[in-house]
Short mmCIF file of C-alpha atoms and ligand atoms in Angstrom, two decimals:
data_model
loop_
_atom_site.label_atom_id
_atom_site.label_comp_id
_atom_site.label_asym_id
_atom_site.label_seq_id
_atom_site.Cartn_x
_atom_site.Cartn_y
_atom_site.Cartn_z
CA UNK A 1154 -25.35 23.51 -2.23
CA UNK A 1155 -25.64 20.81 -5.05
CA UNK A 1156 -25.73 17.38 -3.78
CA UNK A 1157 -23.55 14.66 -5.17
CA UNK A 1158 -26.45 12.68 -7.43
CA UNK A 1159 -26.43 16.60 -9.29
CA UNK A 1160 -22.33 16.63 -9.14
CA UNK A 1161 -22.56 13.02 -10.74
CA UNK A 1162 -24.50 13.97 -13.91
CA UNK A 1163 -22.42 17.39 -14.24
CA UNK A 1164 -19.48 15.47 -14.69
CA UNK A 1165 -20.88 12.37 -17.02
CA UNK A 1166 -22.34 15.47 -18.78
CA UNK A 1167 -19.02 17.21 -19.83
CA UNK A 1168 -17.09 17.28 -22.63
CA UNK A 1169 -14.65 13.83 -23.10
CA UNK A 1170 -11.86 14.67 -25.07
CA UNK A 1171 -8.71 12.86 -26.16
CA UNK A 1172 -5.48 13.01 -24.82
CA UNK A 1173 -3.94 14.80 -28.06
CA UNK A 1174 -6.71 17.89 -28.00
CA UNK A 1175 -6.12 18.50 -24.55
CA UNK A 1176 -2.17 18.92 -24.74
CA UNK A 1177 -3.08 20.86 -28.33
CA UNK A 1178 -5.21 23.47 -26.77
CA UNK A 1179 -3.01 23.98 -23.58
CA UNK A 1180 1.09 24.62 -23.87
CA UNK A 1181 0.80 25.51 -20.11
CA UNK A 1182 -0.17 21.72 -20.15
CA UNK A 1183 2.58 19.31 -18.19
CA UNK A 1184 3.20 22.06 -16.11
CA UNK A 1185 -0.59 22.46 -14.64
CA UNK A 1186 -1.37 18.92 -14.16
CA UNK A 1187 1.97 18.13 -12.58
CA UNK A 1188 3.34 18.63 -8.64
CA UNK A 1189 6.06 18.14 -6.63
CA UNK A 1190 6.65 17.22 -3.55
CA UNK A 1191 9.83 17.33 -1.15
CA UNK A 1192 8.94 15.01 1.46
CA UNK A 1193 12.67 15.45 2.40
CA UNK A 1194 16.46 14.66 1.54
CA UNK A 1195 15.14 14.20 -2.63
CA UNK A 1196 11.74 15.62 -4.30
CA UNK A 1197 8.92 13.37 -5.86
CA UNK A 1198 6.93 14.21 -9.59
CA UNK A 1199 3.30 13.77 -9.61
CA UNK A 1200 2.93 14.32 -14.00
CA UNK A 1201 -0.78 13.37 -13.81
CA UNK A 1202 -0.62 15.38 -17.78
CA UNK A 1203 -1.10 12.30 -19.53
CA UNK A 1204 -4.48 11.45 -17.75
CA UNK A 1205 -8.13 12.52 -19.37
CA UNK A 1206 -8.93 15.44 -16.55
CA UNK A 1207 -9.58 18.46 -17.93
CA UNK A 1208 -10.19 21.83 -16.38
CA UNK A 1209 -14.28 21.44 -16.75
CA UNK A 1210 -14.17 18.11 -15.08
CA UNK A 1211 -11.34 19.86 -12.63
CA UNK A 1212 -14.86 21.82 -11.83
CA UNK A 1213 -16.74 19.24 -11.46
CA UNK A 1214 -14.66 16.90 -9.37
CA UNK A 1215 -14.12 19.92 -7.16
CA UNK A 1216 -17.88 20.90 -7.05
CA UNK A 1217 -18.19 17.22 -6.02
CA UNK A 1218 -15.65 17.30 -3.13
CA UNK A 1219 -17.08 19.68 -1.65
CA UNK A 1220 -20.38 18.44 -2.21
CA UNK A 1221 -19.29 15.31 -0.32
CA UNK A 1222 -18.00 17.20 2.29
CA UNK A 1223 -14.62 16.40 1.57
CA UNK A 1224 -13.08 18.91 3.75
CA UNK A 1225 -15.03 18.03 6.85
CA UNK A 1226 -13.77 14.19 6.25
CA UNK A 1227 -9.90 15.00 5.89
CA UNK A 1228 -10.79 16.86 8.98
CA UNK A 1229 -12.50 14.20 10.82
CA UNK A 1230 -9.67 11.75 10.06
CA UNK A 1231 -6.59 13.75 10.58
CA UNK A 1232 -8.02 14.99 14.45
CA UNK A 1233 -8.46 12.03 15.60
CA UNK A 1234 -12.62 11.91 15.22
CA UNK A 1235 -14.85 8.87 14.91
CA UNK A 1236 -13.20 8.42 10.65
CA UNK A 1237 -14.47 4.32 11.13
CA UNK A 1238 -18.18 4.41 12.21
CA UNK A 1239 -19.36 0.43 10.92
CA UNK A 1240 -15.73 0.40 13.65
CA UNK A 1241 -16.41 2.60 16.07
CA UNK A 1242 -12.97 4.17 15.83
CA UNK A 1243 -11.34 6.59 14.50
CA UNK A 1244 -8.72 5.87 11.74
CA UNK A 1245 -4.93 7.43 13.21
CA UNK A 1246 -2.77 6.01 11.48
CA UNK A 1247 -1.11 9.64 10.84
CA UNK A 1248 -0.45 10.01 14.60
CA UNK A 1249 1.87 7.30 14.24
CA UNK A 1250 3.58 10.35 12.19
CA UNK A 1251 2.61 13.28 14.78
CA UNK A 1252 -0.80 14.55 12.82
CA UNK A 1253 -3.51 13.97 15.30
CA UNK A 1254 -5.18 14.29 18.53
CA UNK A 1255 -2.91 15.73 21.10
CA UNK A 1256 -2.68 12.54 23.21
CA UNK A 1257 -2.95 9.85 20.26
CA UNK A 1258 0.44 11.92 19.23
CA UNK A 1259 1.80 12.09 22.47
CA UNK A 1260 1.09 7.47 23.05
CA UNK A 1261 2.00 6.83 19.05
CA UNK A 1262 5.19 8.83 20.54
CA UNK A 1263 6.04 6.85 23.28
CA UNK A 1264 4.99 3.45 21.42
CA UNK A 1265 7.90 4.26 19.54
CA UNK A 1266 10.46 5.20 21.70
CA UNK A 1267 9.49 2.08 23.52
CA UNK A 1268 10.02 0.54 19.73
CA UNK A 1269 13.43 2.06 18.80
CA UNK A 1270 14.71 0.63 22.32
CA UNK A 1271 13.89 -2.35 21.88
CA UNK A 1272 15.78 -2.48 18.24
CA UNK A 1273 19.28 -0.61 19.58
CA UNK A 1274 19.18 -2.96 22.37
CA UNK A 1275 19.31 -6.25 19.90
CA UNK A 1276 21.55 -3.99 17.49
CA UNK A 1277 23.47 -3.55 21.11
CA UNK A 1278 23.87 -7.66 21.07
CA UNK A 1279 21.62 -7.56 24.44
CA UNK A 1280 20.25 -10.66 22.96
CA UNK A 1281 23.61 -11.98 21.87
CA UNK A 1282 24.45 -12.11 18.16
CA UNK A 1283 21.12 -11.65 16.46
CA UNK A 1284 21.76 -12.00 12.22
CA UNK A 1285 18.51 -12.60 10.55
CA UNK A 1286 15.24 -12.09 12.03
CA UNK A 1287 12.00 -14.21 10.32
CA UNK A 1288 8.76 -11.02 10.60
CA UNK A 1289 5.50 -13.66 10.45
CA UNK A 1290 2.70 -11.08 9.74
CA UNK A 1291 0.11 -11.44 7.03
CA UNK A 1292 -1.72 -8.35 5.22
CA UNK A 1293 -1.29 -5.81 6.85
CA UNK A 1294 1.15 -7.00 8.83
CA UNK A 1295 3.37 -8.35 6.44
CA UNK A 1296 2.88 -6.44 3.21
CA UNK A 1297 4.06 -3.26 4.30
CA UNK A 1298 7.63 -4.45 6.35
CA UNK A 1299 8.41 -6.55 2.81
CA UNK A 1300 7.86 -3.64 0.94
CA UNK A 1301 9.92 -1.02 3.23
CA UNK A 1302 12.80 -3.70 3.24
CA UNK A 1303 12.86 -4.84 -0.30
CA UNK A 1304 13.38 -0.86 -1.58
CA UNK A 1305 15.90 -0.23 1.28
CA UNK A 1306 17.09 -2.68 2.65
CA UNK A 1307 19.52 -3.55 0.19
CA UNK A 1308 22.98 -4.38 0.73
CA UNK A 1309 25.70 -2.08 -0.74
CA UNK A 1310 29.30 -2.15 -1.79
CA UNK A 1311 29.21 0.28 1.34
CA UNK A 1312 26.83 -0.88 3.56
CA UNK A 1313 24.92 -4.22 4.67
CA UNK A 1314 21.41 -4.37 6.95
CA UNK A 1315 22.94 -5.80 10.62
CA UNK A 1316 20.23 -8.30 9.83
CA UNK A 1317 18.80 -9.80 7.66
CA UNK A 1318 14.70 -10.00 7.68
CA UNK A 1319 13.02 -12.66 5.67
CA UNK A 1320 8.93 -11.93 5.79
CA UNK A 1321 6.98 -15.21 5.83
CA UNK A 1322 3.31 -14.92 5.18
CA UNK A 1323 1.23 -17.68 4.35
CA UNK A 1324 0.31 -20.68 6.68
CA UNK A 1325 1.66 -22.74 3.44
CA UNK A 1326 4.70 -24.65 4.82
CA UNK A 1327 6.84 -24.11 2.59
CA UNK A 1328 6.77 -20.23 2.91
CA UNK A 1329 8.37 -20.61 6.80
CA UNK A 1330 11.05 -23.75 5.39
CA UNK A 1331 12.71 -21.84 2.76
CA UNK A 1332 12.72 -18.90 5.92
CA UNK A 1333 14.34 -21.44 8.33
CA UNK A 1334 16.38 -22.62 5.44
CA UNK A 1335 18.30 -19.30 4.96
CA UNK A 1336 18.84 -18.45 8.76
CA UNK A 1337 21.13 -20.04 11.53
CA UNK A 1338 18.55 -20.37 14.51
CA UNK A 1339 21.39 -19.33 17.38
CA UNK A 1340 21.12 -15.92 16.24
CA UNK A 1341 17.67 -15.03 14.88
CA UNK A 1342 14.77 -13.71 16.45
CA UNK A 1343 10.89 -14.18 15.54
CA UNK A 1344 9.03 -11.32 15.07
CA UNK A 1345 5.04 -11.98 15.21
CA UNK A 1346 2.87 -9.40 13.76
CA UNK A 1347 -0.80 -8.93 14.10
CA UNK A 1348 -3.13 -6.24 14.81
CA UNK A 1349 -5.29 -8.84 16.63
CA UNK A 1350 -2.84 -11.95 18.41
CA UNK A 1351 -5.41 -13.92 16.50
CA UNK A 1352 -4.88 -14.66 12.82
CA UNK A 1353 -4.41 -18.35 12.27
CA UNK A 1354 -2.20 -17.64 9.76
CA UNK A 1355 -0.05 -16.04 11.48
CA UNK A 1356 -0.47 -17.71 14.81
CA UNK A 1357 -0.16 -21.42 13.73
CA UNK A 1358 3.81 -19.60 11.83
CA UNK A 1359 4.46 -18.28 14.89
CA UNK A 1360 4.65 -21.89 16.89
CA UNK A 1361 6.09 -23.14 14.45
CA UNK A 1362 8.79 -20.82 14.23
CA UNK A 1363 9.11 -21.32 18.55
CA UNK A 1364 9.16 -25.65 17.91
CA UNK A 1365 12.00 -25.03 14.93
CA UNK A 1366 13.87 -22.65 17.74
CA UNK A 1367 13.69 -25.09 20.32
CA UNK A 1368 14.01 -28.48 18.30
CA UNK A 1369 17.49 -26.25 17.07
CA UNK A 1370 18.98 -26.31 20.47
CA UNK A 1371 18.02 -22.77 21.22
CA UNK A 1372 17.27 -22.64 25.23
CA UNK A 1373 14.63 -20.58 25.39
CA UNK A 1374 13.06 -20.21 21.93
CA UNK A 1375 10.09 -17.71 24.05
CA UNK A 1376 12.94 -15.26 24.33
CA UNK A 1377 13.60 -15.12 21.00
CA UNK A 1378 10.10 -13.50 20.38
CA UNK A 1379 9.28 -10.04 20.44
CA UNK A 1380 5.39 -9.15 19.59
CA UNK A 1381 3.61 -6.23 17.17
CA UNK A 1382 0.69 -5.96 18.22
CA UNK A 1383 -2.45 -3.77 19.19
CA UNK A 1384 -3.95 -6.77 21.72
CA UNK A 1385 -0.83 -7.05 23.98
CA UNK A 1386 -2.72 -8.75 26.55
CA UNK A 1387 -2.90 -12.22 24.24
CA UNK A 1388 1.09 -11.97 23.25
CA UNK A 1389 1.73 -12.32 26.88
CA UNK A 1390 -1.30 -14.64 27.51
CA UNK A 1391 0.56 -16.60 24.05
CA UNK A 1392 3.89 -17.10 26.07
CA UNK A 1393 5.76 -13.84 25.59
CA UNK A 1394 6.75 -11.45 27.73
CA UNK A 1395 5.71 -8.06 28.36
CA UNK A 1396 9.20 -6.11 27.62
CA UNK A 1397 9.36 -7.68 24.34
CA UNK A 1398 5.07 -6.51 23.66
CA UNK A 1399 5.54 -3.57 21.29
CA UNK A 1400 1.97 -2.17 21.54
CA UNK A 1401 0.18 -0.47 18.97
CA UNK A 1402 -3.29 1.55 19.16
CA UNK A 1403 -6.43 -0.29 18.25
CA UNK A 1404 -7.42 2.71 15.84
CA UNK A 1405 -4.68 1.73 13.69
CA UNK A 1406 -5.58 -0.16 10.61
CA UNK A 1407 -4.16 -3.32 9.80
CA UNK A 1408 -3.50 -1.90 6.36
CA UNK A 1409 -2.09 1.22 7.41
CA UNK A 1410 0.05 -0.12 10.32
CA UNK A 1411 3.62 0.03 8.99
CA UNK A 1412 4.26 3.10 10.72
CA UNK A 1413 3.47 1.37 13.82
CA UNK A 1414 5.58 -1.24 15.48
CA UNK A 1415 4.29 -3.62 12.71
CA UNK A 1416 7.02 -1.33 11.60
CA UNK A 1417 9.58 -3.08 14.29
CA UNK A 1418 11.30 -5.32 11.38
CA UNK A 1419 12.03 -1.92 8.84
CA UNK A 1420 13.98 -0.61 12.00
CA UNK A 1421 16.37 -3.41 12.99
CA UNK A 1422 16.78 -3.69 8.81
CA UNK A 1423 17.86 0.37 8.93
CA UNK A 1424 18.19 1.60 11.93
CA UNK A 1425 15.94 4.32 13.81
CA UNK A 1426 17.16 7.22 12.80
CA UNK A 1427 16.04 5.89 9.20
CA UNK A 1428 12.47 5.03 10.65
CA UNK A 1429 12.34 7.94 11.95
CA UNK A 1430 13.11 9.58 8.32
CA UNK A 1431 10.42 7.09 7.02
CA UNK A 1432 7.91 8.56 9.37
CA UNK A 1433 9.32 12.70 8.45
CA UNK A 1434 8.64 11.38 4.81
CA UNK A 1435 5.18 10.63 5.40
CA UNK A 1436 4.68 13.34 7.26
CA UNK A 1437 5.58 16.04 4.89
CA UNK A 1438 2.74 13.96 2.18
CA UNK A 1439 0.13 14.76 5.37
CA UNK A 1440 0.60 18.21 5.79
CA UNK A 1441 0.16 18.79 2.18
CA UNK A 1442 -2.62 16.88 2.31
CA UNK A 1443 -4.51 19.06 5.09
CA UNK A 1444 -3.50 22.13 3.61
CA UNK A 1445 -4.27 22.12 0.53
CA UNK A 1446 -7.65 23.01 -1.16
CA UNK A 1447 -9.07 21.50 -4.42
CA UNK A 1448 -6.95 20.67 -7.31
CA UNK A 1449 -3.91 21.68 -5.60
CA UNK A 1450 -3.85 19.01 -3.30
CA UNK A 1451 -1.80 15.95 -5.12
CA UNK A 1452 -4.09 13.33 -3.72
CA UNK A 1453 -6.97 14.71 -3.80
CA UNK A 1454 -6.42 14.93 -8.00
CA UNK A 1455 -4.65 11.98 -8.35
CA UNK A 1456 -8.69 10.22 -7.13
CA UNK A 1457 -10.31 12.92 -9.43
CA UNK A 1458 -8.65 10.73 -12.52
CA UNK A 1459 -9.51 7.41 -10.78
CA UNK A 1460 -13.06 8.30 -10.13
CA UNK A 1461 -12.97 10.07 -13.90
CA UNK A 1462 -11.33 6.30 -14.97
CA UNK A 1463 -13.80 4.41 -13.49
CA UNK A 1464 -17.03 5.73 -13.16
CA UNK A 1465 -17.38 7.84 -15.95
CA UNK A 1466 -14.61 5.73 -18.72
CA UNK A 1467 -15.86 2.57 -17.27
CA UNK A 1468 -12.35 1.06 -16.76
CA UNK A 1469 -12.53 -1.73 -14.18
CA UNK A 1470 -8.91 -2.02 -13.31
CA UNK A 1471 -5.73 0.39 -12.46
CA UNK A 1472 -2.42 -0.80 -13.35
CA UNK A 1473 0.81 -0.19 -11.84
CA UNK A 1474 4.07 -0.54 -12.72
CA UNK A 1475 7.41 -0.23 -11.01
CA UNK A 1476 10.15 0.95 -13.34
CA UNK A 1477 12.68 0.31 -10.71
CA UNK A 1478 13.27 -3.69 -8.68
CA UNK A 1479 13.81 -1.64 -5.35
CA UNK A 1480 9.50 -1.14 -5.47
CA UNK A 1481 8.66 -3.86 -7.01
CA UNK A 1482 6.40 -5.02 -4.10
CA UNK A 1483 4.29 -1.29 -4.39
CA UNK A 1484 1.96 -3.32 -6.34
CA UNK A 1485 1.15 -5.85 -4.54
CA UNK A 1486 0.92 -3.49 -1.26
CA UNK A 1487 -1.15 -1.09 -3.28
CA UNK A 1488 -3.66 -4.10 -4.42
CA UNK A 1489 -4.45 -4.61 -0.33
CA UNK A 1490 -4.57 -0.74 0.28
CA UNK A 1491 -7.39 -0.12 -2.60
CA UNK A 1492 -9.29 -3.34 -2.67
CA UNK A 1493 -9.50 -3.78 1.13
CA UNK A 1494 -10.25 -0.13 1.75
CA UNK A 1495 -12.08 0.66 -1.47
CA UNK A 1496 -13.32 -2.70 -2.16
CA UNK A 1497 -17.72 -2.19 -0.85
CA UNK A 1498 -20.82 -2.20 -2.06
CA UNK A 1499 -22.39 0.03 0.57
CA UNK A 1500 -22.02 3.63 1.87
CA UNK A 1501 -20.88 4.59 5.44
CA UNK A 1502 -23.92 4.45 6.57
CA UNK A 1503 -25.21 1.07 4.32
CA UNK A 1504 -26.68 2.47 1.71
CA UNK A 1505 -26.54 0.78 -1.87
CA UNK A 1506 -23.34 2.57 -2.99
CA UNK A 1507 -24.88 2.79 -6.48
CA UNK A 1508 -22.05 3.13 -8.41
CA UNK A 1509 -18.86 0.95 -8.81
CA UNK A 1510 -16.90 0.55 -6.17
CA UNK A 1511 -12.63 0.75 -5.66
CA UNK A 1512 -11.29 -1.17 -9.03
CA UNK A 1513 -9.07 -4.21 -9.36
CA UNK A 1514 -5.33 -3.00 -8.86
CA UNK A 1515 -3.05 -4.72 -10.84
CA UNK A 1516 1.04 -4.40 -11.46
CA UNK A 1517 4.28 -5.49 -12.15
CA UNK A 1518 8.15 -4.49 -12.83
CA UNK A 1519 8.62 -2.37 -15.57
CA UNK A 1520 10.77 -3.39 -18.36
CA UNK A 1521 9.17 -6.97 -17.19
CA UNK A 1522 5.62 -6.66 -17.50
CA UNK A 1523 6.07 -4.70 -21.39
CA UNK A 1524 7.18 -8.49 -21.87
CA UNK A 1525 4.22 -9.85 -20.92
CA UNK A 1526 1.27 -7.67 -20.76
CA UNK A 1527 1.54 -4.23 -22.16
CA UNK A 1528 0.51 -5.63 -25.14
CA UNK A 1529 -3.35 -5.60 -23.74
CA UNK A 1530 -2.57 -2.08 -22.53
CA UNK A 1531 -1.85 -0.89 -26.19
CA UNK A 1532 -4.22 -2.50 -28.26
CA UNK A 1533 -6.56 -4.21 -25.83
CA UNK A 1534 -10.13 -3.66 -26.39
CA UNK A 1535 -10.14 -2.38 -22.14
CA UNK A 1536 -9.32 1.23 -21.72
CA UNK A 1537 -6.58 0.73 -18.48
CA UNK A 1538 -5.20 3.68 -16.49
CA UNK A 1539 -1.30 2.87 -15.66
CA UNK A 1540 0.69 4.85 -13.39
CA UNK A 1541 4.06 4.74 -14.03
CA UNK A 1542 6.92 4.98 -10.67
CA UNK A 1543 10.16 5.47 -11.58
CA UNK A 1544 13.72 6.34 -9.52
CA UNK A 1545 16.08 9.05 -10.67
CA UNK A 1546 19.19 7.21 -8.91
CA UNK A 1547 19.80 4.00 -9.28
CA UNK A 1548 20.35 1.60 -6.81
CA UNK A 1549 23.48 -0.30 -7.90
CA UNK A 1550 26.69 0.16 -9.44
CA UNK A 1551 26.00 -0.99 -12.74
CA UNK A 1552 26.76 0.70 -15.96
CA UNK A 1553 24.74 3.87 -15.84
CA UNK A 1554 22.88 1.99 -19.39
CA UNK A 1555 21.31 -0.50 -17.34
CA UNK A 1556 19.25 3.20 -15.56
CA UNK A 1557 19.11 5.21 -18.69
CA UNK A 1558 17.76 1.93 -20.77
CA UNK A 1559 14.89 1.51 -17.89
CA UNK A 1560 14.03 5.35 -17.18
CA UNK A 1561 13.15 5.52 -21.16
CA UNK A 1562 11.61 2.95 -20.98
CA UNK A 1563 9.36 3.79 -18.46
CA UNK A 1564 9.07 7.09 -20.63
CA UNK A 1565 8.49 5.53 -24.25
CA UNK A 1566 5.74 3.47 -22.23
CA UNK A 1567 3.45 6.70 -21.92
CA UNK A 1568 4.45 8.18 -24.79
CA UNK A 1569 3.25 5.66 -27.01
CA UNK A 1570 0.00 4.70 -24.68
CA UNK A 1571 -0.64 8.54 -25.58
CA UNK A 1572 0.37 8.71 -29.12
CA UNK A 1573 -0.54 5.86 -30.92
CA UNK A 1574 0.03 5.13 -34.08
CA UNK A 1575 -1.39 4.15 -37.76
CA UNK A 1576 -1.29 1.63 -39.96
CA UNK A 1577 -3.35 0.54 -42.68
CA UNK A 1578 -2.75 -3.12 -41.08
CA UNK A 1579 -5.02 -3.11 -38.55
CA UNK A 1580 -3.24 -5.71 -36.65
CA UNK A 1581 -0.16 -3.07 -36.29
CA UNK A 1582 -2.32 -0.17 -35.61
CA UNK A 1583 -1.90 1.16 -32.58
CA UNK A 1584 -4.69 3.41 -31.55
CA UNK A 1585 -3.35 5.77 -28.81
CA UNK A 1586 -5.49 8.04 -26.44
CA UNK A 1587 -4.48 5.62 -23.45
CA UNK A 1588 -3.67 7.41 -19.91
CA UNK A 1589 -1.18 7.04 -18.13
CA UNK A 1590 0.31 8.74 -14.91
CA UNK A 1591 3.82 9.09 -13.73
CA UNK A 1592 5.19 9.34 -10.95
CA UNK A 1593 8.76 10.39 -10.59
CA UNK A 1594 11.40 10.32 -7.33
CA UNK A 1595 15.09 11.96 -6.99
CA UNK A 1596 16.08 8.63 -4.87
CA UNK A 1597 15.32 6.29 -3.20
CA UNK A 1598 15.12 7.23 0.50
CA UNK A 1599 13.17 6.17 3.53
CA UNK A 1600 11.77 9.82 3.38
CA UNK A 1601 10.58 9.18 -0.31
CA UNK A 1602 9.45 5.94 0.47
CA UNK A 1603 7.37 6.83 3.35
CA UNK A 1604 5.81 10.14 0.91
CA UNK A 1605 4.55 7.68 -1.59
CA UNK A 1606 2.61 5.54 0.77
CA UNK A 1607 0.83 8.42 2.26
CA UNK A 1608 0.47 10.02 -0.80
CA UNK A 1609 -1.27 6.72 -1.93
CA UNK A 1610 -3.64 6.18 1.89
CA UNK A 1611 -4.84 10.42 0.87
CA UNK A 1612 -5.60 9.32 -2.52
CA UNK A 1613 -7.31 6.59 -1.78
CA UNK A 1614 -9.02 8.12 1.49
CA UNK A 1615 -10.02 10.79 -0.37
CA UNK A 1616 -11.49 7.98 -3.28
CA UNK A 1617 -13.29 6.59 -0.39
CA UNK A 1618 -15.38 9.76 0.84
CA UNK A 1619 -16.14 11.29 -2.93
CA UNK A 1620 -17.82 7.85 -3.19
CA UNK A 1621 -19.10 8.08 0.42
CA UNK A 1622 -17.42 4.85 1.02
CA UNK A 1623 -16.38 4.02 4.62
CA UNK A 1624 -12.45 3.14 3.97
CA UNK A 1625 -10.93 1.37 6.68
CA UNK A 1626 -13.23 -1.74 7.54
CA UNK A 1627 -12.74 -5.38 5.91
CA UNK A 1628 -16.43 -6.82 6.93
CA UNK A 1629 -16.16 -8.65 3.40
CA UNK A 1630 -12.52 -10.11 4.22
CA UNK A 1631 -14.66 -12.36 7.38
CA UNK A 1632 -17.46 -14.92 5.80
CA UNK A 1633 -14.38 -16.87 4.31
CA UNK A 1634 -12.72 -16.99 7.51
CA UNK A 1635 -16.08 -18.67 9.25
CA UNK A 1636 -16.40 -20.71 6.85
CA UNK A 1637 -12.92 -22.30 7.76
CA UNK A 1638 -13.42 -22.40 11.21
CA UNK A 1639 -16.24 -24.05 10.73
CA UNK A 1640 -14.49 -26.40 8.14
CA UNK A 1641 -11.55 -26.84 11.12
CA UNK A 1642 -14.10 -27.58 13.74
CA UNK A 1643 -15.79 -30.35 11.91
CA UNK A 1644 -18.95 -27.96 12.00
CA UNK A 1645 -20.77 -27.07 9.45
CA UNK A 1646 -22.84 -30.14 7.29
CA UNK A 1647 -24.26 -29.15 4.70
CA UNK A 1648 -21.95 -26.48 2.14
CA UNK A 1649 -22.78 -26.59 -1.44
CA UNK A 1650 -21.86 -30.42 -3.03
CA UNK A 1651 -19.35 -28.80 -4.85
CA UNK A 1652 -17.35 -27.59 -1.85
CA UNK A 1653 -18.24 -30.97 0.39
CA UNK A 1654 -17.02 -33.04 -2.30
CA UNK A 1655 -13.42 -30.68 -2.41
CA UNK A 1656 -13.19 -31.67 1.14
CA UNK A 1657 -14.22 -35.31 1.00
CA UNK A 1658 -11.42 -35.46 -2.49
CA UNK A 1659 -8.65 -33.90 0.06
CA UNK A 1660 -9.33 -36.08 2.36
CA UNK A 1661 -10.66 -32.91 4.98
CA UNK A 1662 -13.86 -34.77 5.47
CA UNK A 1663 -15.51 -38.14 5.22
O1 LIG B 2726 -8.40 -10.62 6.72
C1 LIG B 2726 -7.95 -9.44 6.39
C2 LIG B 2726 -6.79 -8.80 7.75
O2 LIG B 2726 -7.70 -8.92 8.49
C3 LIG B 2726 -6.46 -7.45 7.30
O3 LIG B 2726 -6.84 -6.70 7.40
C4 LIG B 2726 -5.49 -7.52 8.26
O4 LIG B 2726 -4.53 -6.49 7.43
C5 LIG B 2726 -4.71 -9.00 8.03
O5 LIG B 2726 -6.00 -9.41 8.13
C6 LIG B 2726 -4.26 -9.26 9.43
O6 LIG B 2726 -4.61 -9.44 10.74
P1 LIG B 2726 -3.73 -9.60 12.23
O7 LIG B 2726 -2.89 -8.24 11.78
O8 LIG B 2726 -4.91 -8.97 13.03
O9 LIG B 2726 -3.63 -10.32 11.82
#
């Protein structure tokens, strides 16, 4: 069996063809480089035809996947074995969706039932009339809920969420004050979401939220607080009654935790059946990922393209544009998923990576971004692979022209990036041959959103396996936290002169 180094050499030597040449040589390219998943109540089309993947490169990446032990690594993760060796644990987010070790799936089911009980009790008025929920968390404890609520809980002519959710993450008090402003304390509950229940931003915000309830005349403020955590003892110690602590397993990573009790605000907003459909949509992608080999495996195929751009074509970023307001937070969500998972310079066994790690994920919303950053995509000197995400059915009742213009622009951008246009005036010429992939969803439903997120989780995992990275730890975030804690404790003299001067200028140190 060849090793991964030989596979990379083979990939580096493969023919580099232009997008136009790839299409010209194969009139079946669109069909062969596209695939569809049906996670429930609508299809999702994944069109990777406008990437520079060729059959030769795909064969090379399939060989790399084999040499990197992709099938075995996938089995380790999906069966609940030790997928996260540096932290000595499994990575069991799929168990939340019913795919994993039997005991982990059973535990996740039991925790979900507990969560459902509390959601339904609140909806039934057991805690009095509840109209607002302030969800406090940060990173993986906030980005997923914010994305899902923004996508799925928008009011329509016929429907309005029973509870409006405000996600607060930043320690900057302006964020929490804005939520207070929007809520009536008499009808508000607070969810404190923290896997560790130690994160300083979250715990500080949570304390201020309880104080706000108290100062507003709520008689039992702690009685209005729910904890979402893998550290239930700490939540009880903090003052939350055990009946309102919704646990999840330590083996569910923070940025993979939306499926667990961290999804509580989503269930509060869209109801339990919606949340269950969200889990089922993800499970459909899990089954595809588990049962499909090689290029036909859509998350793995996407990873082939990702690696081609970073490792073979020197791209340092990848951009994601959601041509749908409902998915406006998708790029933010992906930034944590991809950069916190694969922004590493050592392999899982601690050796230097020896090649580039994950690229920088960035993006925005179309068509807004067209009028702001697309200039660089079309004419800049840096190649940026772009993903477009669009939804066929609009989420509003306005003139259908809105949605037609939105989708037309999305597809026009992909076409323009690829085709380019000659012009005798160099300033007006477009080089073309610029890559994009398009994900087109039939409708924005809980199942579709679950599937979209699960697709990206598995794409991130596949990238990691082919690079030899452990995507489930995040030691890189610790040093800055330690230094902040030292400063707060008045310890740690002797920072660099620049930092000392800033601390003094802000009045944080003499
Ligand atoms: O600092 C990074 C991080 O640990 C993320 O991985 C995590 O999602 C976030 O902080 C929040 O952590 P917690 O849920 O434990 O408060």
